[in-house]
Amino acid sequence: MLGLNKRDTRFLLIVIALTMLTPFILQPFPEGSALAQFNAGYPDLMQRIAIFGIFAIGFNILFGLTGYLSFGHAAFLGVGSYAVVWMYKLLDYNVLPGLALAIVTSGLFALAIGYLSLRRSGIYFSILTLAFAQMSFNLAYSVLTPITNGETGLQVYTSDPQILLGENEPNIPHLFGLVMSDSYKLNLGGWVFTFNIGYYFTAVIAILVFYLSLRIFRSPFGLMLRAVKSNQTRLNYTGVNPRPYTLAAFVISGMYAGLAGGLLAAMDPLAGAERMQWTESGAVVIMTILGGAGTLMGPVLGAGFIKYLEKIFSKINENVLDGWFSFLPDPLREVVVWIFSRFTGEGWALTLGLMFMLVVIFLPGGLMEGGERIRNLIRRRKNGSGDDASPGRTPAE
Amino acid sequence: MDAILLQILNGLDKGSAYALIALGLTLIFGTLGVVNFAHGALFMIGAFCAVTLQRLLSLSYVTIDETRTDFLGNPLKVRTPYLESWFGPEVGQAIIDWSVPLAIIFAIPVMVGLGFLMERGLIRHFYKRPHADQILVTFGLAIVLQEIVKYFFGANPIPTPAPEAFSGSFDFGVLLGFEPNAIIYPYWRMIYFLFALIIIGAVFAFLRFTTFGMVVRAGMADRETVGLLGIDIDKRFTIMFGIAAAVAGLAGVMYTPINSPNYHMGMDFLVLSFVVVVVGGMGSLPGAVLAGFLLGILESFASMNEVKSIFPGIDQIIIYLVAIVILLTRPRGLMGRKGVMEE
């Protein structure tokens, strides 16, 4: 189906099912129960997971397949956001023209930056992309204020032209009248499920771009990108110029990033320069690595995992912890709460840093490799005798 | 003319900081072949050594003075630092005043120890891993160090003044026959520049004129052969890591009066220092120093109003622009050695 073999079709169907049922999956605990704070089925978080999933899928096409580590993808995220908000300002609140413009502009940006940066490889490439991104960030903050509105961030004012704005049109982001922030709440027993239009809009796009990346992974083009990663010298000797392939990968991943940035502005009609900062580029690297670079599902898992933990961990403060450990005797409880509160609430960044180090040290292939290892372990158990016939998968870089 | 001189002077102190951090980065890269993204965090920890020492020295006890009252009418609480009660008010006050220079002595063992710990505990296991992995794991470490400092010292910048004696400015222009006040330069920035020169000179002399340095240089050129000669090169490289950490730390200690330290200052400097290293040429020590001063001075020229009126916003991007141009025209950087980190 759709140019995929049986296995991939099944895989895609599973992904579609998971994405569509996310409001149920992330809401496993009944409202008002003690575990309700682990619920993540609210629109804002689900949208973020989908959007950063798109960002990471795109980044993975570059980093996972070709091995070129870009530290400047946040620039495209920012460009996408600005493009969408500008379309709001000039036309109206319909998100489609903005998203189209976001993909086109970020693609052009990626073409220019990629054309220059890809002349170098390895750490030089990382530094070049970082330099370009920091330049864009600094310019967006200072000289380009007429376009980016500087520190305040770009937003829509009532004095903006908005030439297509009709009489009864909603004045928040919408798709032909379907307002992004509208939700339908379903009460089922103790559970409350929220179905948000913005989330489903993002989810459909996410599935489309996931399908696209699946096709790229399976195509001759994808194979060529893998060849760049495994041995570029040999590729040169066989008479292939890898530059057009890597540049295409760079532009595609830049367009994914622009789309993600545009969707951020489609959920919340604001765009700020801080989206271009290099910490944001670092975040997408972390997501991709954590999930497993070079795998199809890894980046999405990584994005979901990090965004989920970020939300949940920042919510847990000392009072919540006090409640959890109330069964412990007082002095012991204080110690335990103190230790846990270093890693939660304000300390979320510490957990992120530690988690990141642990993954890079012990599990270079990310969560996907972890899953693989566990599966192998179980299989070996079943087979009884330790036959090591299945060679360990080489971890993706 | 005086404006140009002034900008050169202004660029020197920032250039010194870039040069010192880039020197440490290059030392680590040249010896161990590791790309250390946590180097900015070492700079930051150095700065917080100065803050810590200042806080330790000003530890004080509270006495209640019955004869005076505060604005609420309660008896006034007088804080007296222990140092003042031990050494008398004048000596005690002087020691507290000089806490930043004194922090140099305090910071060296701390930074060297931290460097050893990092190398032995973490970096050692990453020699054979790809550069991407090294970047990622040290990036994670930098976040962790940053968060730890944030926990102890809070998120706000902490002012840490230089000693009273250096608080003024030096009228540099008078020496050269310009009008008074045409070129003035704060004493502390001058000290920082001189300090950087001394440290850089010391590192180069150490590598050039000692047997230890000779072995290290040999190891940088060909690690395997030096190992075959029966020299424990790993141990020496670990020591070099400690020295590089100390250089970054000292750069941080002395930088505190120029810019109040906060927990993310390391990250701000790290990105720029990496650009400096790449411009100078990966693995080239003179290149790192040269590029550091060069970019520092260029940055201060770009922030002149005359330049900004021609190229608006140039001060924000000059360093990155230079880096892009240099990387595209001279792939090896200004003074990069052949065969080091070429594709």
XYZ file of C-alpha atoms in Angstrom:
740
model
C 0.000 0.000 0.000
C 1.221 3.513 -0.821
C 4.494 2.143 -2.139
C 5.354 0.398 1.111
C 5.935 -3.259 1.729
C 3.804 -5.229 4.137
C 5.940 -4.686 7.177
C 6.178 -0.937 6.701
C 2.465 -0.645 6.034
C 1.755 -2.375 9.324
C 4.259 -0.095 11.032
C 2.637 3.004 9.539
C -0.828 1.824 10.565
C 0.382 1.313 14.132
C 1.854 4.814 14.159
C -1.397 6.279 12.816
C -3.399 4.434 15.469
C -1.088 5.589 18.241
C -1.205 9.203 17.079
C -4.981 9.236 16.740
C -5.511 7.632 20.133
C -3.003 9.819 21.969
C -5.706 11.652 23.947
C -6.609 8.243 25.446
C -3.086 6.895 25.833
C -1.743 9.914 27.658
C -4.735 10.033 29.991
C -4.567 6.672 31.750
C -5.592 7.824 35.213
C -9.066 8.937 36.307
C -9.591 12.593 37.134
C -9.074 13.447 40.800
C -7.092 10.312 41.599
C -3.652 10.565 43.183
C -1.970 9.664 39.927
C -3.874 12.229 37.863
C -0.805 14.476 37.825
C 0.867 11.980 35.506
C -1.847 12.522 32.951
C -0.596 14.349 29.910
C -3.672 14.342 27.737
C -4.150 18.070 27.628
C -3.986 19.943 24.314
C -0.911 22.086 24.868
C 1.365 19.168 25.731
C 0.022 16.864 23.014
C 0.527 19.581 20.408
C 4.062 20.159 21.609
C 4.884 16.476 21.454
C 3.590 16.263 17.884
C 5.363 19.455 16.797
C 8.714 18.538 18.286
C 8.217 15.071 16.890
C 8.067 16.648 13.420
C 11.160 18.712 14.210
C 13.057 15.628 15.350
C 11.931 13.481 12.399
C 13.353 16.126 10.094
C 16.570 16.467 12.036
C 16.963 12.719 11.915
C 16.892 12.721 8.110
C 20.059 14.805 8.218
C 21.830 13.550 11.346
C 20.574 9.991 11.503
C 21.163 9.178 7.865
C 24.194 11.250 6.866
C 25.848 11.692 10.273
C 26.232 15.461 9.793
C 25.598 16.970 13.244
C 23.957 20.352 12.766
C 23.874 22.677 15.744
C 21.830 25.314 13.965
C 18.445 23.865 13.201
C 16.711 26.242 15.597
C 17.237 28.992 13.029
C 14.766 27.259 10.686
C 12.327 26.768 13.547
C 12.406 30.527 14.150
C 12.049 31.367 10.458
C 8.970 29.164 10.241
C 7.343 30.863 13.223
C 7.981 34.329 11.844
C 6.587 33.355 8.442
C 3.304 32.157 9.927
C 2.824 35.215 12.118
C 3.531 37.473 9.143
C 0.817 35.737 7.161
C -1.567 36.353 10.059
C -0.632 40.004 9.969
C -1.002 40.403 6.220
C -3.850 38.051 5.305
C -5.914 36.557 8.095
C -5.819 33.941 10.798
C -6.076 30.961 8.466
C -2.980 28.849 9.158
C -2.531 27.255 5.713
C -0.891 30.123 3.774
C 1.448 30.711 6.692
C 2.528 27.084 6.858
C 3.168 27.017 3.132
C 5.254 30.161 3.396
C 7.071 28.727 6.437
C 8.121 25.641 4.498
C 9.241 27.659 1.497
C 11.237 30.290 3.410
C 12.918 27.811 5.702
C 13.747 25.706 2.666
C 15.414 28.687 1.014
C 17.296 29.515 4.210
C 18.426 25.917 4.488
C 19.548 25.935 0.872
C 21.762 28.990 1.444
C 23.161 27.861 4.800
C 23.558 24.272 3.700
C 25.304 25.232 0.470
C 28.008 27.022 2.485
C 28.188 24.748 5.541
C 28.346 21.464 3.670
C 31.697 22.399 2.187
C 33.107 21.231 5.510
C 32.350 18.116 7.487
C 32.753 16.857 11.035
C 33.119 19.413 13.781
C 33.677 22.221 11.275
C 30.220 21.619 9.909
C 28.764 21.755 13.421
C 30.526 25.050 14.155
C 29.486 26.573 10.820
C 25.820 25.758 11.333
C 26.067 27.008 14.903
C 27.616 30.245 13.656
C 24.847 30.771 11.100
C 22.145 30.098 13.674
C 23.671 32.428 16.236
C 23.974 35.087 13.563
C 20.298 34.769 12.714
C 19.412 34.876 16.394
C 21.489 38.000 17.039
C 20.147 39.726 13.941
C 16.556 38.863 14.821
C 17.132 40.476 18.195
C 18.764 43.660 16.933
C 18.788 44.973 13.373
C 15.912 42.993 11.955
C 13.506 44.425 14.522
C 11.206 45.824 11.777
C 10.632 42.236 10.629
C 10.928 40.336 13.899
C 9.785 42.920 16.444
C 12.970 42.267 18.455
C 12.691 41.334 22.091
C 8.929 41.753 22.298
C 8.370 39.039 19.754
C 6.204 39.195 16.658
C 2.459 39.301 17.234
C -0.677 40.488 15.502
C -1.999 43.956 16.281
C -5.424 45.359 15.418
C -3.754 47.952 13.178
C -2.393 45.198 10.876
C -3.896 45.041 7.367
C -5.257 41.453 7.487
C -6.798 41.960 4.047
C -8.654 38.654 3.887
C -10.235 38.949 7.302
C -13.995 38.482 6.888
C -16.791 39.704 9.121
C -17.495 36.578 11.128
C -14.044 35.095 10.975
C -12.499 34.006 14.274
C -9.604 36.192 15.348
C -7.460 33.357 16.603
C -5.631 30.771 14.462
C -8.026 28.513 12.560
C -8.257 26.292 9.500
C -11.170 27.473 7.332
C -13.191 28.218 10.431
C -12.059 25.287 12.568
C -10.531 27.072 15.538
C -7.266 25.487 16.680
C -7.854 25.949 20.380
C -11.369 24.406 20.314
C -11.670 21.141 22.189
C -14.309 18.562 22.784
C -14.337 17.007 26.240
C -15.555 13.468 26.703
C -16.564 12.307 30.183
C -16.345 8.552 30.639
C -16.820 7.424 34.206
C -14.032 9.064 36.145
C -11.985 9.830 33.065
C -11.992 13.050 31.092
C -10.600 12.927 27.559
C -9.894 16.085 25.589
C -10.013 16.086 21.804
C -8.423 19.237 20.514
C -8.673 20.444 16.917
C -5.162 21.879 17.023
C -3.769 18.549 18.148
C -5.513 16.594 15.416
C -4.423 19.106 12.812
C -0.804 18.734 13.979
C -1.174 14.979 14.235
C -2.369 14.610 10.647
C 0.583 16.672 9.452
C 2.902 14.638 11.654
C 1.631 11.402 10.097
C 2.098 12.816 6.611
C 5.689 13.875 7.270
C 6.362 10.588 9.041
C 5.174 8.749 5.942
C 7.450 10.973 3.854
C 10.444 10.190 6.042
C 9.589 6.474 5.875
C 9.673 6.703 2.099
C 12.981 8.588 2.207
C 14.471 5.948 4.496
C 13.481 3.174 2.116
C 14.380 4.979 -1.119
C 17.626 4.819 -3.130
C 18.168 8.404 -2.050
C 18.046 7.317 1.602
C 20.483 4.535 0.848
C 22.856 7.049 -0.675
C 22.614 9.179 2.477
C 23.502 6.151 4.588
C 26.475 5.575 2.326
C 27.653 9.122 3.078
C 27.567 8.307 6.761
C 29.335 4.972 6.614
C 32.162 5.880 4.249
C 32.315 9.092 2.321
C 35.789 8.439 0.917
C 34.711 5.219 -0.679
C 31.733 6.994 -2.157
C 34.077 9.558 -3.678
C 36.215 6.795 -5.173
C 33.243 5.200 -6.844
C 32.709 8.459 -8.655
C 29.742 9.768 -6.728
C 29.624 13.369 -5.613
C 27.886 13.230 -2.231
C 27.331 17.001 -1.942
C 23.976 17.181 -3.810
C 22.625 14.348 -1.673
C 23.695 15.871 1.629
C 22.438 19.280 0.533
C 19.065 17.780 -0.346
C 18.939 16.117 3.069
C 19.861 19.401 4.735
C 17.143 21.318 2.887
C 14.521 18.657 3.623
C 15.348 18.678 7.311
C 15.348 22.477 7.294
C 11.840 22.430 5.800
C 10.693 20.017 8.498
C 12.078 22.420 11.101
C 10.328 25.349 9.416
C 7.068 23.429 9.389
C 7.475 22.662 13.094
C 8.181 26.315 13.831
C 5.159 27.332 11.808
C 2.967 24.901 13.723
C 4.211 26.386 17.003
C 2.908 29.733 15.792
C -0.282 28.072 14.544
C -1.046 26.890 18.068
C -0.136 30.185 19.699
C 0.080 33.253 17.417
C 3.448 34.472 18.680
C 6.999 34.242 17.398
C 10.085 35.209 19.384
C 13.780 35.229 18.643
C 14.530 32.877 21.544
C 13.256 30.049 19.345
C 16.409 30.520 17.294
C 18.823 30.260 20.199
C 21.360 27.465 20.098
C 19.939 25.798 23.213
C 16.886 25.054 21.094
C 19.135 23.396 18.496
C 20.684 21.439 21.347
C 17.209 20.324 22.427
C 16.425 18.691 19.110
C 19.809 16.960 19.118
C 19.014 15.615 22.575
C 15.602 14.357 21.493
C 16.976 12.587 18.449
C 19.838 10.952 20.323
C 17.690 9.986 23.279
C 15.195 8.247 21.052
C 17.796 6.751 18.756
C 19.333 8.527 15.794
C 18.962 6.824 12.449
C 15.849 4.905 13.470
C 12.416 5.834 12.206
C 10.491 5.861 15.434
C 13.322 6.981 17.743
C 13.168 10.756 17.262
C 9.402 10.842 17.821
C 9.775 8.770 20.968
C 12.606 11.016 22.152
C 10.577 14.177 21.541
C 7.561 12.749 23.328
C 9.621 11.421 26.202
C 11.424 14.722 26.824
C 8.365 16.952 26.459
C 6.355 14.653 28.728
C 9.012 14.475 31.426
C 9.595 18.216 31.170
C 5.945 18.968 31.854
C 5.504 16.364 34.561
C 8.799 16.943 36.328
C 8.346 20.694 36.457
C 4.944 20.202 38.046
C 6.226 18.110 40.932
C 7.173 20.475 43.752
C 8.032 19.844 47.382
C 4.406 19.799 48.509
C 3.579 17.055 46.046
C 6.612 15.087 47.156
C 5.620 15.570 50.799
C 2.300 13.992 49.957
C 3.912 10.990 48.285
C 6.317 10.186 51.066
C 3.968 10.963 53.956
C 4.198 7.323 55.063
C 7.867 7.744 55.978
C 8.976 8.930 59.434
C 9.605 12.659 59.565
C 13.408 13.015 59.449
C 13.711 10.370 56.748
C 10.934 11.961 54.745
C 12.651 15.320 54.784
C 15.833 13.784 53.421
C 14.015 11.869 50.705
C 11.952 14.891 49.707
C 15.064 17.060 49.605
C 16.831 14.613 47.324
C 13.880 14.208 44.975
C 13.137 17.905 44.833
C 16.642 18.557 43.486
C 15.643 16.659 40.364
C 12.077 17.831 39.948
C 10.386 21.209 39.661
C 13.165 23.739 39.150
C 15.715 20.948 38.929
C 14.326 19.515 35.708
C 17.311 20.732 33.691
C 19.613 18.772 35.995
C 17.650 15.600 35.327
C 17.764 16.319 31.615
C 21.541 16.771 31.672
C 22.079 13.595 33.697
C 19.708 11.560 31.568
C 21.458 12.793 28.470
C 24.896 11.832 29.778
C 23.698 8.401 30.857
C 22.138 7.740 27.472
C 25.247 8.805 25.541
C 27.512 6.787 27.844
C 25.586 3.547 28.194
C 23.071 3.531 25.372
C 24.488 5.320 22.317
C 21.617 4.018 20.201
C 19.026 5.652 22.456
C 15.725 4.250 23.638
C 15.328 2.192 20.457
C 18.558 0.360 21.174
C 17.438 -0.152 24.739
C 14.238 -1.776 23.498
C 16.218 -3.920 21.086
C 18.533 -5.118 23.857
C 15.660 -6.075 26.098
C 14.009 -7.935 23.235
C 17.232 -9.815 22.495
C 17.587 -10.683 26.154
C 14.117 -12.155 26.266
C 14.664 -14.054 23.036
C 17.875 -15.541 24.353
C 16.109 -16.599 27.538
C 13.528 -18.393 25.477
C 16.080 -20.172 23.342
C 17.627 -21.495 26.537
C 21.257 -22.007 25.598
C 23.092 -18.758 24.981
C 23.517 -18.899 21.227
C 25.155 -15.693 20.121
C 24.304 -16.170 16.503
C 22.463 -12.879 16.255
C 25.193 -10.276 16.065
C 24.678 -7.155 18.137
C 23.365 -4.306 16.055
C 25.982 -1.647 15.579
C 24.771 1.352 17.496
C 23.874 4.361 15.446
C 26.121 7.313 16.126
C 43.388 57.934 15.930
C 42.510 58.009 19.619
C 39.223 56.266 18.850
C 41.079 53.424 17.140
C 43.499 53.035 20.043
C 40.609 53.008 22.467
C 38.858 50.241 20.561
C 42.014 48.146 20.459
C 42.345 48.507 24.216
C 38.690 47.670 24.715
C 39.054 44.554 22.629
C 42.014 43.320 24.621
C 40.216 42.205 27.768
C 37.493 40.275 25.984
C 40.126 38.950 23.612
C 42.150 37.804 26.633
C 39.220 35.794 27.925
C 38.625 34.233 24.497
C 42.337 33.473 24.136
C 42.570 31.807 27.559
C 39.504 29.622 27.054
C 40.491 28.758 23.496
C 43.998 27.892 24.713
C 42.572 25.406 27.196
C 40.233 23.937 24.597
C 43.108 23.508 22.168
C 45.318 21.930 24.825
C 42.639 19.325 25.466
C 41.951 18.828 21.810
C 45.604 18.669 20.827
C 46.546 16.189 23.538
C 43.530 13.992 24.060
C 41.745 14.586 20.770
C 38.544 15.290 22.675
C 36.101 18.050 21.824
C 35.173 19.424 25.236
C 31.853 21.235 25.302
C 32.095 21.482 29.094
C 34.995 23.910 28.901
C 32.744 26.922 29.246
C 31.404 25.372 32.432
C 34.969 25.190 33.760
C 35.341 28.921 33.084
C 32.114 29.504 34.959
C 33.196 27.342 37.896
C 36.427 29.315 38.083
C 34.401 32.500 38.397
C 32.334 30.929 41.163
C 35.545 29.954 42.992
C 36.100 33.699 43.373
C 32.524 34.168 44.584
C 32.892 31.311 47.063
C 36.132 32.646 48.473
C 34.659 36.097 48.836
C 31.716 34.632 50.748
C 33.983 32.503 52.932
C 36.174 35.471 53.793
C 33.241 37.673 54.655
C 31.669 35.121 57.018
C 30.695 37.191 59.985
C 29.094 36.981 63.369
C 26.344 39.259 64.629
C 26.580 41.349 67.760
C 23.893 43.623 69.111
C 24.928 47.168 69.731
C 22.642 48.562 72.444
C 23.772 52.129 71.989
C 22.576 52.464 68.381
C 19.198 51.685 66.893
C 18.078 50.878 63.363
C 15.247 52.651 61.610
C 12.605 50.608 63.441
C 13.995 51.580 66.830
C 15.337 48.107 67.622
C 18.920 47.715 68.812
C 21.247 47.705 65.825
C 22.742 44.390 64.758
C 26.364 44.795 63.794
C 27.957 42.207 61.484
C 31.650 41.768 62.021
C 33.583 39.449 59.716
C 35.650 36.894 61.636
C 38.711 38.038 59.745
C 38.350 41.528 61.186
C 38.156 40.218 64.722
C 41.159 37.959 64.194
C 43.528 40.293 62.370
C 42.157 43.654 63.361
C 39.762 45.713 61.242
C 42.287 47.049 58.771
C 44.072 43.842 57.818
C 40.803 41.922 57.817
C 39.132 44.445 55.554
C 42.126 44.390 53.224
C 42.005 40.595 52.923
C 38.309 40.680 52.047
C 38.946 43.484 49.602
C 41.587 41.404 47.843
C 39.456 38.285 47.666
C 39.462 38.094 43.857
C 43.256 37.980 43.446
C 43.464 35.635 46.437
C 40.974 33.354 44.724
C 43.677 32.498 42.189
C 45.455 30.480 44.865
C 42.181 28.917 45.920
C 41.063 28.135 42.384
C 44.163 26.348 41.102
C 43.859 23.207 43.238
C 40.080 23.164 42.831
C 40.248 23.399 39.054
C 43.112 20.944 38.646
C 41.263 18.482 40.865
C 38.069 18.936 38.917
C 39.983 18.466 35.673
C 41.507 15.190 36.907
C 38.116 13.989 38.022
C 36.533 14.801 34.680
C 39.275 13.164 32.674
C 39.539 10.026 34.772
C 35.840 9.650 35.379
C 34.294 10.532 32.058
C 36.433 11.791 29.181
C 38.784 8.790 29.355
C 36.046 6.494 28.129
C 35.366 8.659 25.119
C 38.749 8.691 23.355
C 37.683 6.115 20.828
C 34.141 7.318 20.378
C 33.197 9.642 17.501
C 33.460 13.395 17.992
C 29.674 13.696 17.945
C 29.489 11.497 21.068
C 32.177 13.550 22.804
C 30.339 16.773 22.032
C 27.093 15.316 23.307
C 28.375 13.859 26.557
C 30.338 16.976 27.505
C 27.301 19.069 26.573
C 25.291 17.008 29.049
C 28.000 17.458 31.665
C 27.958 21.210 31.098
C 24.209 21.295 31.788
C 24.709 19.296 34.984
C 27.538 21.523 36.275
C 25.528 24.604 35.417
C 22.487 23.371 37.317
C 24.572 22.485 40.364
C 26.032 25.987 40.472
C 22.559 27.438 39.968
C 21.328 25.482 42.974
C 24.017 26.825 45.269
C 24.275 30.402 44.031
C 20.902 31.202 42.500
C 20.161 32.447 39.031
C 21.091 36.114 39.449
C 24.498 37.604 38.657
C 26.617 38.082 41.769
C 28.681 41.273 41.828
C 32.249 40.535 42.870
C 34.271 43.740 42.944
C 37.979 44.090 42.328
C 40.188 45.469 45.118
C 39.717 49.179 45.882
C 43.210 49.903 44.612
C 42.251 48.955 41.060
C 38.852 50.591 40.919
C 39.883 53.687 38.965
C 40.842 54.155 35.357
C 44.173 54.845 33.805
C 44.455 57.822 31.486
C 46.307 56.155 28.696
C 46.061 59.015 26.213
C 48.166 61.434 28.280
C 51.154 59.098 27.939
C 50.931 59.292 24.176
C 50.295 63.013 24.026
C 46.509 63.013 23.553
C 44.038 65.156 25.454
C 43.332 64.066 29.009
C 40.387 61.658 29.229
C 40.572 60.855 25.519
C 41.720 57.291 26.112
C 40.941 56.000 29.570
C 41.172 52.381 30.486
C 40.056 50.751 33.739
C 42.964 49.398 35.773
C 41.381 46.031 36.253
C 41.035 45.405 32.532
C 44.701 46.219 32.149
C 45.488 43.756 34.918
C 43.351 41.152 33.202
C 45.239 41.578 29.966
C 48.620 41.360 31.701
C 47.443 38.338 33.667
C 46.348 36.627 30.464
C 49.716 37.337 28.883
C 51.497 35.832 31.900
C 49.357 32.688 31.867
C 49.735 32.231 28.124
C 53.488 32.805 28.405
C 53.705 30.337 31.274
C 51.844 27.620 29.356
C 54.018 28.084 26.284
C 57.224 28.161 28.344
C 56.118 25.041 30.183
C 55.583 23.187 26.939
C 58.725 24.566 25.317
C 61.392 24.451 27.990
C 60.597 21.580 30.347
C 61.161 17.899 29.770
C 57.563 17.261 30.676
C 56.451 19.738 28.052
C 58.694 18.168 25.486
C 57.181 14.746 26.095
C 53.697 16.214 25.843
C 54.539 17.899 22.556
C 55.961 14.652 21.264
C 52.768 12.929 22.358
C 50.667 15.499 20.528
C 52.622 14.788 17.363
C 52.602 11.015 17.615
C 50.990 9.478 20.608
C 51.612 5.881 19.674
C 55.358 6.182 19.181
C 55.799 7.986 22.478
C 53.880 5.173 24.125
C 56.135 2.598 22.460
C 59.152 4.356 23.953
C 57.892 3.291 27.351
C 56.535 6.658 28.447
C 53.228 6.722 30.249
C 51.729 9.361 27.968
C 48.183 8.930 29.289
C 49.214 10.129 32.722
C 50.828 13.212 31.272
C 47.799 13.961 29.155
C 45.623 13.722 32.240
C 47.849 16.317 33.880
C 47.516 18.502 30.790
C 43.753 18.236 31.121
C 44.103 19.480 34.697
C 46.250 22.384 33.493
C 43.757 23.267 30.773
C 40.964 23.248 33.352
C 43.037 25.500 35.601
C 43.666 27.954 32.741
C 39.932 28.197 32.061
C 39.242 28.516 35.786
C 41.764 31.309 36.276
C 40.345 33.146 33.284
C 37.006 32.918 35.075
C 38.345 34.049 38.460
C 39.888 37.199 37.089
C 36.879 37.934 34.871
C 34.458 38.312 37.799
C 35.066 42.041 38.414
C 34.570 42.788 34.698
C 31.277 40.941 34.446
C 29.297 39.692 37.443
C 29.222 35.897 37.188
C 25.992 34.012 36.657
C 25.418 30.342 36.056
C 25.101 30.507 32.266
C 28.135 32.685 31.556
C 30.041 29.560 30.578
C 27.634 28.673 27.796
C 27.776 32.225 26.460
C 31.541 32.061 26.230
C 31.692 28.467 25.040
C 30.080 29.055 21.667
C 32.374 31.989 20.975
C 35.447 30.122 22.165
C 34.716 27.267 19.830
C 34.467 29.698 16.982
C 37.808 31.144 18.128
C 39.442 27.709 18.178
C 38.184 26.904 14.718
C 39.310 30.260 13.344
C 42.738 29.785 14.893
C 42.984 26.245 13.585
C 42.050 23.126 15.555
C 45.036 21.906 17.530
C 47.202 24.987 17.091
C 48.053 26.742 20.371
C 49.456 29.968 18.858
C 46.501 30.033 16.490
C 44.047 29.916 19.400
C 45.744 32.812 21.174
C 46.061 34.878 18.015
C 42.454 34.288 16.977
C 41.256 35.078 20.503
C 42.825 38.529 20.545
C 41.982 39.171 16.916
C 38.288 38.413 17.337
C 38.128 40.336 20.606
C 39.542 43.438 18.931
C 37.399 43.032 15.811
C 34.329 42.750 18.006
C 35.118 46.004 19.765
C 35.779 47.766 16.462
C 32.456 46.575 15.138
C 30.665 48.130 18.095
C 31.932 51.635 17.193
C 29.097 53.944 16.206
C 30.825 54.939 12.965
C 31.012 51.318 11.833
C 27.516 50.541 12.998
C 26.068 53.417 10.976
C 27.492 51.863 7.798
C 26.695 48.207 8.592
C 23.862 48.145 11.110
C 24.021 45.187 13.471
C 27.542 44.260 12.476
C 28.645 44.176 16.129
C 26.273 41.279 16.772
C 27.528 39.035 14.024
C 31.111 40.029 13.263
C 32.676 37.027 15.006
C 30.452 34.518 13.257
C 30.910 36.281 9.948
C 34.689 36.140 10.267
C 34.489 32.488 11.259
C 32.366 31.630 8.224
C 34.653 33.474 5.846
C 37.780 31.902 7.316
C 36.354 28.393 7.401
C 35.286 28.624 3.801
C 38.505 30.139 2.495
C 41.099 28.616 4.807
C 39.707 25.271 5.947
C 42.589 24.733 8.333
C 42.065 28.026 10.141
C 44.677 30.723 10.538
C 47.478 28.526 11.855
C 46.098 25.014 11.719
C 48.568 22.171 11.344
C 48.356 19.895 8.391
C 46.568 16.639 9.013
C 44.810 17.698 12.215
C 41.056 17.262 12.029
C 40.831 17.547 8.304
C 37.897 15.783 6.822
